[in-house]
Coordinates of C-alpha atoms and ligand atoms in Angstrom, one line a residue:
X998 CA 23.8 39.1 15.3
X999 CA 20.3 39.6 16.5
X1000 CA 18.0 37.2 17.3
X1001 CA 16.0 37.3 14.1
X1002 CA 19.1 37.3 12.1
X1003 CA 19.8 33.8 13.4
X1004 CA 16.4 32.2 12.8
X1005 CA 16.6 33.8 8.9
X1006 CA 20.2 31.5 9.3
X1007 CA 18.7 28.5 10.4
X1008 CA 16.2 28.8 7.6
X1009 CA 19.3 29.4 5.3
X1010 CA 21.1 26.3 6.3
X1011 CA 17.9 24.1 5.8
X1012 CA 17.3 25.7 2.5
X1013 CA 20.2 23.5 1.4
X1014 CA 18.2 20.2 1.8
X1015 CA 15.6 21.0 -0.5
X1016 CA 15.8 19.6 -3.7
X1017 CA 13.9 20.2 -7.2
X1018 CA 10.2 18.8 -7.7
X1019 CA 9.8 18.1 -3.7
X1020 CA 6.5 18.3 -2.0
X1021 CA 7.0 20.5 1.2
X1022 CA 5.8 21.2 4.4
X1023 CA 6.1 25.2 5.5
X1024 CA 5.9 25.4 9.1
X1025 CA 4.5 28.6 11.2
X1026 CA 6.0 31.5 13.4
X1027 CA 8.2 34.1 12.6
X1028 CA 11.8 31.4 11.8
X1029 CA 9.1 29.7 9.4
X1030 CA 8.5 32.8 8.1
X1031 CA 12.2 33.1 7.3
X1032 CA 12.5 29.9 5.3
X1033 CA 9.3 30.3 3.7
X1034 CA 10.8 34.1 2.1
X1035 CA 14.1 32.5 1.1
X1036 CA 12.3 29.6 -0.6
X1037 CA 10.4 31.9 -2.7
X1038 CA 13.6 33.8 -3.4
X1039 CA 14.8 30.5 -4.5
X1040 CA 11.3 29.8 -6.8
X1041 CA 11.3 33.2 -8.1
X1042 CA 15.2 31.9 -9.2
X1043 CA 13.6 28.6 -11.1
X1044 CA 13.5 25.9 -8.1
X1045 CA 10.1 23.9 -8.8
X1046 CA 8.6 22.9 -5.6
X1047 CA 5.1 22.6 -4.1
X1048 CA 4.2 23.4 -0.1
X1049 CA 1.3 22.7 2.2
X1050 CA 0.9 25.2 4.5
X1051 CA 0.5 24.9 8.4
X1052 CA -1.3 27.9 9.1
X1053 CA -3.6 30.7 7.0
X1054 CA -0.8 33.1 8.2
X1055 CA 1.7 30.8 6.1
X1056 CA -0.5 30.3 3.1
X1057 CA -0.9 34.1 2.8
X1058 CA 2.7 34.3 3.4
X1059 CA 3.8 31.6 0.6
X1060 CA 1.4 33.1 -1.4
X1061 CA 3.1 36.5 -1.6
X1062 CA 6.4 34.7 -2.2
X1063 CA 4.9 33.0 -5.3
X1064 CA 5.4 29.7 -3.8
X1065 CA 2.8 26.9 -5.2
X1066 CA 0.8 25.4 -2.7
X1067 CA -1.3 22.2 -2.2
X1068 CA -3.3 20.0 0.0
X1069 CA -2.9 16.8 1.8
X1070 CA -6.3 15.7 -0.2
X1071 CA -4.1 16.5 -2.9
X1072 CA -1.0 14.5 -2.4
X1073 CA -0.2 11.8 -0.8
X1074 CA 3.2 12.4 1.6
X1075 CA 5.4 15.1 1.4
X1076 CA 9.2 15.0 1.1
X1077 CA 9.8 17.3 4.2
X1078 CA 8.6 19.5 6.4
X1079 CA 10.6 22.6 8.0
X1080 CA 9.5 24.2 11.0
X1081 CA 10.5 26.0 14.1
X1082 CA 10.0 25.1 17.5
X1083 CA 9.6 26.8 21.2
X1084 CA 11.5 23.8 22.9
X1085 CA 14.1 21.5 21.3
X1086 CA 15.4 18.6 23.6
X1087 CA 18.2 16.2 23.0
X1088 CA 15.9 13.7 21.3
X1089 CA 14.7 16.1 19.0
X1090 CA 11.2 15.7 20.8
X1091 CA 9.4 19.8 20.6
X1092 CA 7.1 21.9 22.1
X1093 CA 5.6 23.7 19.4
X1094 CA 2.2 25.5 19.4
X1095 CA 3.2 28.8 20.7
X1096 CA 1.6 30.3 17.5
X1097 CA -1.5 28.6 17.8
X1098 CA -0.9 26.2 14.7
X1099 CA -0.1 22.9 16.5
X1100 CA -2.8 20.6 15.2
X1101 CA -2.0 21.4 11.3
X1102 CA 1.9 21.3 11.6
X1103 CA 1.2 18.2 14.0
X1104 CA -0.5 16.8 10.5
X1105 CA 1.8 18.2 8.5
X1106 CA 4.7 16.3 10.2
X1107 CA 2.9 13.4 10.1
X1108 CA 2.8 13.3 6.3
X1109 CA 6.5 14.1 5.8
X1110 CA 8.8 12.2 5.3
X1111 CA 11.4 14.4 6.9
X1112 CA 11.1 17.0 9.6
X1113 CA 14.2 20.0 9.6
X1114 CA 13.8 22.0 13.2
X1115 CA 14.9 25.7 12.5
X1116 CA 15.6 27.6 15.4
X1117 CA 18.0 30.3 17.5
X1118 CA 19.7 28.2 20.1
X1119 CA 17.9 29.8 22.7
X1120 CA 15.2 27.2 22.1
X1121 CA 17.6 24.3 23.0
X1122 CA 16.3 22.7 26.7
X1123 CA 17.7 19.7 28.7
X1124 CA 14.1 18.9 30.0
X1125 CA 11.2 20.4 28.0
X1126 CA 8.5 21.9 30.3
X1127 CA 9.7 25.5 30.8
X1128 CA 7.8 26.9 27.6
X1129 CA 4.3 26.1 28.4
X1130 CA 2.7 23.4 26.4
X1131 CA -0.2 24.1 24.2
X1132 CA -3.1 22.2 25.2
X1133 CA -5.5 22.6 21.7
X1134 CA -9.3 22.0 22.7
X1135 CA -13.0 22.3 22.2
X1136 CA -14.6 24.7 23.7
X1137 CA -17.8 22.5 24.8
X1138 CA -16.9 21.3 28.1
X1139 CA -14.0 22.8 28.5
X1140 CA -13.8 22.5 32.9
X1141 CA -13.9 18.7 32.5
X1142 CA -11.7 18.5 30.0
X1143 CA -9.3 20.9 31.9
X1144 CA -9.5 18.4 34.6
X1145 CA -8.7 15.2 32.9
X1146 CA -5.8 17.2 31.5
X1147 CA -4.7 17.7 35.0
X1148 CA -5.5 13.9 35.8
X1149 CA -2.8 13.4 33.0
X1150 CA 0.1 15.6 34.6
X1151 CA -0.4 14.4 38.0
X1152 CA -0.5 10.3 36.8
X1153 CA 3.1 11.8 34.9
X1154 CA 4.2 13.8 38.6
X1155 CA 4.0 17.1 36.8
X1156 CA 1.5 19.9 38.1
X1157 CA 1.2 23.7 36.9
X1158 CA -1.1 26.1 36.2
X1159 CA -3.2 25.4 33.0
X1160 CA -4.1 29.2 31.4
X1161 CA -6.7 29.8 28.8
X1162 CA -4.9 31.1 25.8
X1163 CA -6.2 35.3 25.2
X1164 CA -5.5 37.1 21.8
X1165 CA -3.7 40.5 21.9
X1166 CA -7.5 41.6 22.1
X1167 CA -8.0 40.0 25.2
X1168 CA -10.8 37.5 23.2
X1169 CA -10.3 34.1 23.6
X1170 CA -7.6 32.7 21.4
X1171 CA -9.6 30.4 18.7
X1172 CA -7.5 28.4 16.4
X1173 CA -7.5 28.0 12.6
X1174 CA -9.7 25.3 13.8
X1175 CA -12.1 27.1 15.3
X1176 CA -10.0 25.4 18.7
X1177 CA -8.9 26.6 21.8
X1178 CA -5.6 26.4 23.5
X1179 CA -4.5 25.6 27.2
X1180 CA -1.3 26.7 28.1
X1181 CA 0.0 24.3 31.1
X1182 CA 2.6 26.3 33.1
X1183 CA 4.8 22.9 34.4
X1184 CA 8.6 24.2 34.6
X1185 CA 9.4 20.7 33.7
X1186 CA 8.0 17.6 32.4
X1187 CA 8.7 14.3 33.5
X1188 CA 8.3 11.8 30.7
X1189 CA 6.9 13.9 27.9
X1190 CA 6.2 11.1 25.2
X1191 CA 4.1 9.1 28.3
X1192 CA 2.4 12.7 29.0
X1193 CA 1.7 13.1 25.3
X1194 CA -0.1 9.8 24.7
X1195 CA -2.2 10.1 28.3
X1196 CA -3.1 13.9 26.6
X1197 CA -4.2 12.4 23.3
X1198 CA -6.6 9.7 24.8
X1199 CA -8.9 12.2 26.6
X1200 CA -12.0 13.2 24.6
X1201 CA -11.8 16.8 24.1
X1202 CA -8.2 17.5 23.5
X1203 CA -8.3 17.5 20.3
X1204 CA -4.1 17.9 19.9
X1205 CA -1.3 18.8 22.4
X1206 CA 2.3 20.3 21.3
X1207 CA 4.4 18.0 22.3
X1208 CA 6.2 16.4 19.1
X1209 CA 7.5 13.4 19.9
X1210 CA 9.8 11.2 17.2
X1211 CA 9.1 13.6 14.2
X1212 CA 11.9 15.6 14.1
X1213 CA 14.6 14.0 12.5
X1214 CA 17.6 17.3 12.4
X1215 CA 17.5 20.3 14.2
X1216 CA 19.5 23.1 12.5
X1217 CA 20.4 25.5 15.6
X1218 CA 21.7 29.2 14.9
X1219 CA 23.7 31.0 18.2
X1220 CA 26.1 33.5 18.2
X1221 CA 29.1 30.3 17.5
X1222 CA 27.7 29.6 14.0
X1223 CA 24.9 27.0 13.0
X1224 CA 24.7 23.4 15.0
X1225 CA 23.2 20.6 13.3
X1226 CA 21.9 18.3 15.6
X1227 CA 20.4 14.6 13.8
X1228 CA 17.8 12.1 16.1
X1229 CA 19.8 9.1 16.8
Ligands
LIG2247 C1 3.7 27.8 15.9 C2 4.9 27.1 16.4 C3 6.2 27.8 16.1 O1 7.0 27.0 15.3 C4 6.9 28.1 17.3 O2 6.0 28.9 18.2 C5 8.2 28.9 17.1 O3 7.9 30.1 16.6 P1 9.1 31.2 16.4 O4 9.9 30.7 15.2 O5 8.3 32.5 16.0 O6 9.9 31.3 17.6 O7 4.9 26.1 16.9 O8 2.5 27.1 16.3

């Protein structure tokens, strides 16, 4: 099976935890995309659900499936939250923000009470740090805030390259937030939930992809079936 055939299985297998009048979290990139098409498949069928999206690409997406959406002004918590990932580690700690929507599915998370990981095992690390984390920040300032992000690796022992984030027009990437992202190039990182609470102090970041303690399964698909891996 080809790779996108196993992220629409992930999706599939997470499908199964949703339940009748839940409040849901629909994360972003193209496995998110998976579960968010089978869950309208699923509305069109009768299920009653509500979602929040995590990006405008997922609300137009949720959208055409006919799935009904709200806001976090709206409700309160949400019963779960599905996403993908671009690194899972054996505590279920992420790097996501490779599609640019870190900051609202870092929210997102936050308000659910469950978090479901969907993803092709490729995604599946010992050591995050070879995907390049997602630095998301404002654009005033930038060089010092570049350089207290560095500050921040080097008090962790990581280094790398830190990369302004380009669109495929070569324009500066600018998040639904009206954001920037850093990508830091660091192979591996050391002690990512220290790293991610030095990143969140410094004044200018205004969110990082690393997920720490949110997700509580990841449902892995790889060419030997689907691996369902719970936070212990
Ligand atoms: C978007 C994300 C995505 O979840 C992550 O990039 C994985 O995407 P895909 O399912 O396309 O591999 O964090 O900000």
């Amino acid at each position: 099976m080809d790779m996108d055939g196993l992220k629409r299985q992930a999706a599939a297998q997470a499908l199964e935890h949703v339940r009748d009048g839940m409040k849901l979290g629909l994360g972003t990139g193209s496995t998110a995309k998976h579960f968010v098409e089978l869950l309208g498949m699923r509305v069109r069928d009768g299920l009653s659900v509500i979602g929040v999206p995590t990006s405008e690409a997922t609300r137009i997406n949720a959208e055409r499936c006919g799935i009904a959406l709200t806001t976090l002004d709206e409700v309160d918590r949400l019963d779960l939250t599905v996403d993908g990932a671009d690194e899972i580690d054996p505590s279920l700690n992420l790097i996501k923000g490779g599609g640019g929507a870190l900051l609202r599915e870092k929210i997102v998370a936050a308000a659910s009470d469950r978090m479901i990981v969907i993803a092709d095992d490729s995604k599946w690390v010992d050591v995050l740090g070879r995907f390049p984390l997602p630095v998301e920040v404002i654009p005033f300032g930038l060089a010092a805030t570049r350089r207290a992000i560095g500050k921040a690796f080097a008090q962790c022992g990581d280094s790398g390259q830190m990369v302004l984030r380009k669109g495929k027009d070569g324009h500066v990437f600018v998040t639904d937030g009206g954001h920037w992202i850093v990508d830091a190039h660091l192979g591996r990182i050391t002690d990512a939930p220290r790293l991610a609470g030095l990143l969140t102090s410094i004044p200018g970041v205004v969110e990082h992809g690393l997920f720490i303690g949110l997700a509580g399964m990841a449902v892995l698909a790889g060419a030997g079936g689907i691996r369902v891996v719970e936070r212990r």
